[in-house]
Coordinates of C-alpha atoms in Angstrom, one line a residue:
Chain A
X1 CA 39.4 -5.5 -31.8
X2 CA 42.0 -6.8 -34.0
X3 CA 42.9 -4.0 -36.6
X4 CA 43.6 -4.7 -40.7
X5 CA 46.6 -2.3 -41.8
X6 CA 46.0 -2.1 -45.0
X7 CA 49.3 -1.0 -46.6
X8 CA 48.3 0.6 -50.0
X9 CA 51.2 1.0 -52.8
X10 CA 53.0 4.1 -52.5
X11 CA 53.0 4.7 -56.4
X12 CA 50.7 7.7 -56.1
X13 CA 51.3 8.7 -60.4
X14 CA 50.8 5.5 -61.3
X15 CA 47.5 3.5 -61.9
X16 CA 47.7 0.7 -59.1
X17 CA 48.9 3.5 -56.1
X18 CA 46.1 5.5 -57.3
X19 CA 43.5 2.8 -57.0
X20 CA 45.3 1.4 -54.0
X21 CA 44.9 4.4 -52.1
X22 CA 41.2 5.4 -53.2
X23 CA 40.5 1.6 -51.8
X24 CA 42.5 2.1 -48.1
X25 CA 40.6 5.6 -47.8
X26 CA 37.1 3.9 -48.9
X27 CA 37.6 1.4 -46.4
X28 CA 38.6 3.6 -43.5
X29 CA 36.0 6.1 -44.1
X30 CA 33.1 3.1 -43.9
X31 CA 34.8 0.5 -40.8
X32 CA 36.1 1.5 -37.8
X33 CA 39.0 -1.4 -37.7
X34 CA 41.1 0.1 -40.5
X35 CA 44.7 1.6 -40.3
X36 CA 46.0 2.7 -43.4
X37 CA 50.0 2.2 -43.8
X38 CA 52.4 4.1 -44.9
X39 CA 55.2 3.1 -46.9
X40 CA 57.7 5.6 -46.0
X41 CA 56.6 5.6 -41.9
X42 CA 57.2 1.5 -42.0
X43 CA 60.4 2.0 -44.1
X44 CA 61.7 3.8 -41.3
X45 CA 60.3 2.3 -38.9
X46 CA 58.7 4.9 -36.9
X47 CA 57.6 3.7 -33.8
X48 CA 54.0 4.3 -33.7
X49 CA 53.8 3.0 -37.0
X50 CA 55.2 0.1 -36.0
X51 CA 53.1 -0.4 -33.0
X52 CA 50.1 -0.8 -35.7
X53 CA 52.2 -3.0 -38.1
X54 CA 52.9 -5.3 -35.6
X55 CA 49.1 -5.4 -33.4
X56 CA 46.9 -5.5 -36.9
X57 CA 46.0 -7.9 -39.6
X58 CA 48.1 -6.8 -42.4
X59 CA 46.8 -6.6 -45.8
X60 CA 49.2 -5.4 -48.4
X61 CA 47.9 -3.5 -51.7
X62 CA 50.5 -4.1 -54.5
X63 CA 50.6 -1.5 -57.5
X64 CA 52.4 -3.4 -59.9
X65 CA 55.0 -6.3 -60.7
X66 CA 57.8 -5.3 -58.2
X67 CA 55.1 -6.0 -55.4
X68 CA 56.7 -3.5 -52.6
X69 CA 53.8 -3.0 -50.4
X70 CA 54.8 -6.8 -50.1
X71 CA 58.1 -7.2 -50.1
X72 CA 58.6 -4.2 -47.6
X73 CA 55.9 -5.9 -45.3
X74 CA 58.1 -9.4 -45.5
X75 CA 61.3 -6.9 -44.6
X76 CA 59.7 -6.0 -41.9
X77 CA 59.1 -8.6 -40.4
X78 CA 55.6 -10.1 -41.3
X79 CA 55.2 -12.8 -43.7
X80 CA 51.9 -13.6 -42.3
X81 CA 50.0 -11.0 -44.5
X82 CA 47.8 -11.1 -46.9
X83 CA 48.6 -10.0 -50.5
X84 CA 46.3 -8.6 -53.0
X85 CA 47.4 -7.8 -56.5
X86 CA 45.8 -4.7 -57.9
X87 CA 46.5 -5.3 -61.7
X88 CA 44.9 -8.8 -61.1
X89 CA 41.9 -7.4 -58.9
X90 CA 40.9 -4.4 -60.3
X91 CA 40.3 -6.1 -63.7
X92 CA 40.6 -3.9 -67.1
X93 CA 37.6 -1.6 -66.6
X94 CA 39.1 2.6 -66.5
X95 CA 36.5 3.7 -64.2
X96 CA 38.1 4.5 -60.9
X97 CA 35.1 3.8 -58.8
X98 CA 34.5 0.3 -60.0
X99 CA 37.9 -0.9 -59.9
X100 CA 37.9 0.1 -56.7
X101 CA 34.5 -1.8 -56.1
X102 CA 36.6 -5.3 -57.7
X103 CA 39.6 -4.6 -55.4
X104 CA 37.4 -4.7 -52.0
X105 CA 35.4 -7.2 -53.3
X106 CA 38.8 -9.5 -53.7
X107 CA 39.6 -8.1 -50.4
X108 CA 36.6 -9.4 -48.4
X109 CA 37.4 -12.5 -47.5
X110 CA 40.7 -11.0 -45.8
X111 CA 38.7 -8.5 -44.0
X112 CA 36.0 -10.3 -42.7
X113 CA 38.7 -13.1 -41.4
X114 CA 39.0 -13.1 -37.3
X115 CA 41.3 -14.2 -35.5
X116 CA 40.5 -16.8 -33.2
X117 CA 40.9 -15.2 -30.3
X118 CA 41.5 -17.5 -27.0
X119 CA 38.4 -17.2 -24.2
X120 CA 39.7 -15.4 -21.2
X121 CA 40.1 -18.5 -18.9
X122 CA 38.1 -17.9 -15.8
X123 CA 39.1 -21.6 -14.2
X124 CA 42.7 -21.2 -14.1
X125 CA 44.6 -25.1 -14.4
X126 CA 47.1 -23.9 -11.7
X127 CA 50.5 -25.1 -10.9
X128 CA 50.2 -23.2 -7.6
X129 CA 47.3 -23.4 -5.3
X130 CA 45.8 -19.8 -6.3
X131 CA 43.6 -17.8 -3.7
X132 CA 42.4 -14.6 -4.5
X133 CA 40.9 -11.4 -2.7
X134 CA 38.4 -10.1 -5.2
X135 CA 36.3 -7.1 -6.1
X136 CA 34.1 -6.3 -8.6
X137 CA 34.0 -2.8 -10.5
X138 CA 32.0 -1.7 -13.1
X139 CA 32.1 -4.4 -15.6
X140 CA 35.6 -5.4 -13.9
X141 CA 36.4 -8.0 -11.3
X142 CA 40.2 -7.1 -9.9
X143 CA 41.8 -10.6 -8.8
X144 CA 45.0 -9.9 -6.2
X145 CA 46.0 -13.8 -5.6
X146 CA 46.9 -14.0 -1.9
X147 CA 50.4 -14.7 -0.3
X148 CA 52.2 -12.3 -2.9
X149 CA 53.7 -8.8 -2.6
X150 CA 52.8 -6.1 -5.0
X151 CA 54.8 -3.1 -6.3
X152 CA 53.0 0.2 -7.4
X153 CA 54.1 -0.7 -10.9
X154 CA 51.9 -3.4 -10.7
X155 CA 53.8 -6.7 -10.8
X156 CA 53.6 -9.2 -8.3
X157 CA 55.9 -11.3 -6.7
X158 CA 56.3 -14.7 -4.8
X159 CA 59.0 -15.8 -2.8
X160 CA 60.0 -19.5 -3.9
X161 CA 62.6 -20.4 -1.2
X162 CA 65.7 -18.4 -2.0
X163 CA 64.0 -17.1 -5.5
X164 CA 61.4 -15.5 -6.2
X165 CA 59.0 -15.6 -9.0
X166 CA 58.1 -12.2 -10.9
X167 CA 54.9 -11.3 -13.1
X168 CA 52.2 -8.8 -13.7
X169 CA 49.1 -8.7 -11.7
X170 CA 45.7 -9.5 -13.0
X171 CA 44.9 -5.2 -13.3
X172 CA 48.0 -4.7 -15.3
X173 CA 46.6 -7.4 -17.7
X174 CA 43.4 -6.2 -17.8
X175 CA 44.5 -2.2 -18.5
X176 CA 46.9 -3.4 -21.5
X177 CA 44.6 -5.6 -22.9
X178 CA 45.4 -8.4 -25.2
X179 CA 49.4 -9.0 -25.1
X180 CA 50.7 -10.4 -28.4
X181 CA 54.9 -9.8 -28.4
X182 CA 56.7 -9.9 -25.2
X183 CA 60.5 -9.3 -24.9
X184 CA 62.1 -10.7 -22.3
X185 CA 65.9 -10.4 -21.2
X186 CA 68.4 -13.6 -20.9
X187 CA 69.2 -15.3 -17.7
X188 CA 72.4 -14.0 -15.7
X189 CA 71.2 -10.5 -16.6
X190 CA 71.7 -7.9 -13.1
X191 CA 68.8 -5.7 -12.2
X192 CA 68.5 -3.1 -9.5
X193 CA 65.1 -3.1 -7.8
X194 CA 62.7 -1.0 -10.4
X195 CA 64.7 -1.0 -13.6
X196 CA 62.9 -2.2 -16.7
X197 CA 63.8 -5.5 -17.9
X198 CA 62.2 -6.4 -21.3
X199 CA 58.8 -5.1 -22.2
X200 CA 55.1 -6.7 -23.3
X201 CA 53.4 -5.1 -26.3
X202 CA 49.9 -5.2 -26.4
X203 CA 47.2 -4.0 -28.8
X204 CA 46.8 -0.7 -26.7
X205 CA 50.4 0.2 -25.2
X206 CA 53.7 -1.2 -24.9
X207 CA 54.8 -1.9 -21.3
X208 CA 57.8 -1.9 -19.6
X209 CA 58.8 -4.9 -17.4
X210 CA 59.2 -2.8 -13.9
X211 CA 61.0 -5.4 -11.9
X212 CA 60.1 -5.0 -8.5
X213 CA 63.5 -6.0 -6.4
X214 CA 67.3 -6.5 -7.0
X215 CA 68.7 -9.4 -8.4
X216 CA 70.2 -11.4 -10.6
X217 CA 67.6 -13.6 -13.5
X218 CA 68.4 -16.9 -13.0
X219 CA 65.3 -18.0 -15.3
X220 CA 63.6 -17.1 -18.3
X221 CA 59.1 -18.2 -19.2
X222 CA 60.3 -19.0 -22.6
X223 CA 56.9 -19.8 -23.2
X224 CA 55.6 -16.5 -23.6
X225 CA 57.8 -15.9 -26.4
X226 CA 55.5 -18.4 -28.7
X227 CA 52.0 -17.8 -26.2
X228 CA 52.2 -13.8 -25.2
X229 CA 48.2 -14.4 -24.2
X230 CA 49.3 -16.6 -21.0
X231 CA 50.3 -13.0 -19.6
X232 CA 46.1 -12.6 -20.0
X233 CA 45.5 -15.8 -19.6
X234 CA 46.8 -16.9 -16.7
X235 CA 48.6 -13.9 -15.2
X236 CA 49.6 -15.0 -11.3
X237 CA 50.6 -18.7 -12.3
X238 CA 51.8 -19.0 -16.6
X239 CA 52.1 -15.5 -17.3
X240 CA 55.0 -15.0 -15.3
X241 CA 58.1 -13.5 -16.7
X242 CA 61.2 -14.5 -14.6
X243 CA 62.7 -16.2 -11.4
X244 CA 65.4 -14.0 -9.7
X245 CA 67.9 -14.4 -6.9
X246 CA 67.6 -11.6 -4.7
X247 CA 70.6 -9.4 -3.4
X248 CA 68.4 -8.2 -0.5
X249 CA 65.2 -9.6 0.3
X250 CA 64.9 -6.9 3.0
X251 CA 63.9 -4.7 -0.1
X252 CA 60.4 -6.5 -0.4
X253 CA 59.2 -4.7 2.5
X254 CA 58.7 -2.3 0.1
X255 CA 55.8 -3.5 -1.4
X256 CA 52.5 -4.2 -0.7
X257 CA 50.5 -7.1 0.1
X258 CA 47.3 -8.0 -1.3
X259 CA 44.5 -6.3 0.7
X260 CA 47.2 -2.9 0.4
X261 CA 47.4 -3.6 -3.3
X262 CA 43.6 -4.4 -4.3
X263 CA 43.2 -1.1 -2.7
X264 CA 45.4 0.7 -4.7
X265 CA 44.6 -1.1 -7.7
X266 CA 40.8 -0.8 -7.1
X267 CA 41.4 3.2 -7.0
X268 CA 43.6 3.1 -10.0
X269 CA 41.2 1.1 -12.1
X270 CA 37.9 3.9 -10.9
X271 CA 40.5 6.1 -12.3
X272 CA 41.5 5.3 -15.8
X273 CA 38.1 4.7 -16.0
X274 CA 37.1 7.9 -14.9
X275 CA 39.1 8.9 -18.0
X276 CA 37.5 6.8 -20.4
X277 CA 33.9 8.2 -19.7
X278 CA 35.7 12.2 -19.8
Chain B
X1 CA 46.5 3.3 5.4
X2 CA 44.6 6.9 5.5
X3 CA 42.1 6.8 2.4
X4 CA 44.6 9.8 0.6
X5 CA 46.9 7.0 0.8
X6 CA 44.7 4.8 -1.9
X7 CA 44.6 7.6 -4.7
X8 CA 46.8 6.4 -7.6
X9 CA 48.2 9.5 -8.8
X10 CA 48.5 11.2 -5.6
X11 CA 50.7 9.0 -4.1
X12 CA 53.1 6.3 -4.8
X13 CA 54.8 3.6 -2.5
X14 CA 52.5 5.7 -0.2
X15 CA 54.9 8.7 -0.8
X16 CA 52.7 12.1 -2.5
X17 CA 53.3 12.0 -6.0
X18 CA 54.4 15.6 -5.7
X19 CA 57.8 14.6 -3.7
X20 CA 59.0 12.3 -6.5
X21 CA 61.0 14.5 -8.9
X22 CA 60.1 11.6 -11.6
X23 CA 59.3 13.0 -14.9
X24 CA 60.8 13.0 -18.8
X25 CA 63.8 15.5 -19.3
X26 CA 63.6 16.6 -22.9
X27 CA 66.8 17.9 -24.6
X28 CA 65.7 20.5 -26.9
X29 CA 68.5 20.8 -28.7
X30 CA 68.3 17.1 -30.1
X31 CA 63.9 17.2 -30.1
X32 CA 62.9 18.0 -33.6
X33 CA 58.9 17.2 -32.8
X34 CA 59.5 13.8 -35.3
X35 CA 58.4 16.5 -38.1
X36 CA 55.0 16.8 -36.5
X37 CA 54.5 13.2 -35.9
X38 CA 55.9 13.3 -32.2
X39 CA 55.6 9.9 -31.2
X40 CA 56.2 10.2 -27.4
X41 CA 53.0 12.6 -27.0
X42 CA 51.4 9.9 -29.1
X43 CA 52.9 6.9 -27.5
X44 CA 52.2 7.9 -23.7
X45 CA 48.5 7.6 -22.9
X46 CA 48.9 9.5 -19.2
X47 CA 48.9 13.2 -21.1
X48 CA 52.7 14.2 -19.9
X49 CA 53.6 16.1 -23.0
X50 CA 52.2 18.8 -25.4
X51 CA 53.9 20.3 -27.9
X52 CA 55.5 23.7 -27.3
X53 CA 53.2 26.4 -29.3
X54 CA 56.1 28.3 -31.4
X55 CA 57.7 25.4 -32.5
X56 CA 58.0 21.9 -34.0
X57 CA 59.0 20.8 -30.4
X58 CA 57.6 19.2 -27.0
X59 CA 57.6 20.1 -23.2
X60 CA 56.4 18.0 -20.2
X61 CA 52.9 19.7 -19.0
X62 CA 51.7 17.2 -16.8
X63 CA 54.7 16.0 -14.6
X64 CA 52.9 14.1 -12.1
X65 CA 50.8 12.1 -14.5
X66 CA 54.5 10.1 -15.7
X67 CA 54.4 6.7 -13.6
X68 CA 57.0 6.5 -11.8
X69 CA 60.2 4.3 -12.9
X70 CA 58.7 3.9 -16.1
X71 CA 60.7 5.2 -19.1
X72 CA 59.7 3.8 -22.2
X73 CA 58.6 6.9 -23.8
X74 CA 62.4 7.5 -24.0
X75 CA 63.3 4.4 -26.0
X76 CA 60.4 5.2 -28.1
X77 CA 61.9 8.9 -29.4
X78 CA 64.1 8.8 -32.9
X79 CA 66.4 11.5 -31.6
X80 CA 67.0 10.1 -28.1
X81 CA 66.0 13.7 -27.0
X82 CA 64.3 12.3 -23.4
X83 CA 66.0 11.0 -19.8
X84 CA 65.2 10.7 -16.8
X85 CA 66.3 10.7 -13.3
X86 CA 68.7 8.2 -11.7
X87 CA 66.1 5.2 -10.5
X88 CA 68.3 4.9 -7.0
X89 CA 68.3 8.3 -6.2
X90 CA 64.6 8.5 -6.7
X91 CA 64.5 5.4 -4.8
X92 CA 66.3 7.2 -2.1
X93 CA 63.9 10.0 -2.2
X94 CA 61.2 7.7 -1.9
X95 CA 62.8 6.0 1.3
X96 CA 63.6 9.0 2.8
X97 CA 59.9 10.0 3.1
X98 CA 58.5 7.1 4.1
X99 CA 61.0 6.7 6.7
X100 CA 59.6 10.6 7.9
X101 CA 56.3 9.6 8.1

């Protein structure tokens, strides 16, 4: 579910953060999708505040003419939000309650809005020829495309002549859940086998890329940077993240191959889970 | 592989989770708690941290729940308060047992 952070003016003595606020509070005490902002958190950008600026629908509340809810929401980044005026919304009645009442009715058609959300492909259009070991689990079914090696960090990998191509595995999309940012590093940049390079942020948790061997990037998807959802999409064949030259492909006998990591990934899945129905 | 083998959590590159010295090193002199806000125990969803009772700080409580070789609740903290171990000496670790197997 796609959140709405509703960023309510921060003029708490004046008339339009009062209302502002009464509205944000309204709305989070009657829908479940609401995160109310805060102006000081995202003017500091505080991580997890961030985390929920960046994953939700941002509505801004502005107080009065100098529009900062706004303008702070454009600083940081997002110029995609909507904007809702509360002078302009709440109209000239002094009762609190109904200008409140105006204000979410102006807001509606921002709040019922959802975003079209891609269908999770279940025919992949491969550029590979894709065979998978399967295995269904609770509402789950764990894909582990054959041919490729696994880490424990679960990213796969496939050995392209004297490359090899690196991505997540089909559980490690599933557990994060919808990806919508993804930083990846430039080519020429050095790893050592199981150092982070770049992360995926998702609307749950933000990921580190765990690469699973030496190397040095030789290639960048720069397609994910405009289509993040390919990492859900299509996670063994468009999702993937880079192509590396190894400095010792001995070090993939590390890993494991697909019946080993279904397994493993099988038992890890029963497990978070596990946690879920705790 | 024995089925002990297949428990996430219990073992990792089929080494016991308890050999790897991986977890979150928390300076306490820099660790503040983020004023109450402590983002890492909000950030990491595998319950490693709580914060310590008598103060505005944290402490790892669950070592063995941190996933290996990940770090990003460190590049999440304002104060830079949290490290962690050398990945190729915990590499080496790791390579050591599953050579003693």
């Amino acid at each position: 579910m796609v959140k709405k952070y509703i960023l309510p003016c921060a003029g708490y003595d004046r008339p339009g953060g009062e209302v502002s606020r009464a509205v944000a509070e309204q709305l989070a005490r009657n829908r479940d999708d609401i995160v109310i902002g805060s102006m000081g958190a995202l003017y500091k950008e505080r991580p997890g505040e961030m985390r929920d600026f960046r994953a939700s629908e941002v509505i801004c509340l502005d107080g009065c003419g100098t529009h900062c809810a706004s303008e702070l929401a454009n600083a940081r980044g997002r110029n995609d939000g909507a904007v809702v005026s509360i002078p302009e919304a709440a109209g000239s009645s002094d009762d609190l309650e109904q200008k409140v009442r105006h204000v979410i009715d102006a807001m509606s058609m921002h709040l019922e809005k959802r975003k079209a959300k891609a269908s999770p492909s279940t025919k992949e259009t491969s550029s590979y020829p894709l065979e998978y070991l399967e295995e269904k689990f609770d509402k789950f079914t764990l894909r582990v495309a054959k041919g490729m090696l696994y880490s424990d960090n679960d990213f796969w990998v496939r050995i392209e002549g004297d490359n090899v191509r690196i991505g997540a595995s089909d559980f490690l999309q599933q557990m994060i859940s919808d990806v919508y940012y993804v930083d990846l590093v430039e080519p020429g940049h050095h790893v050592d086998m199981f150092d982070d390079a770049g992360k995926m942020e998702s609307t749950k948790i933000l990921v580190e890329i765990i690469v699973p061997l030496s190397g040095t990037i030789i290639e960048v998807n720069s397609s994910l940077e405009n289509s993040p959802e390919l990492i859900n999409e299509s996670p063994y064949d468009k999702g993937w993240f880079y192509i590396i030259r190894p400095d010792d492909i001995d070090e993939l006998e590390l890993l494991r191959d697909a019946s080993s990591y279904l397994v493993h990934a099988l038992a890890k899945a029963k497990e978070e889970i596990g946690k879920k129905v705790e | 592989m024995s089925k002990d083998e297949s428990k996430p959590g219990t073992t990792f590159m089929g080494v016991s989770r308890e050999k790897i010295p991986w977890w979150p090193i928390v300076d306490l002199g820099k660790c503040d708690g983020c004023n109450g806000e402590y983002d890492c125990l909000k950030f990491c969803p595998h319950r490693v941290y709580k914060p310590l009772e008598d103060s505005s700080r944290i402490e790892v409580e669950n070592p063995y729940n941190c996933v290996v070789f990940c770090t990003a609740c460190s590049k999440m903290c304002p104060r830079d308060a949290i490290s962690f171990p050398t990945k190729a000496n915990i590499l080496k670790i790791i390579k050591e047992e599953r050579a003693n197997k």
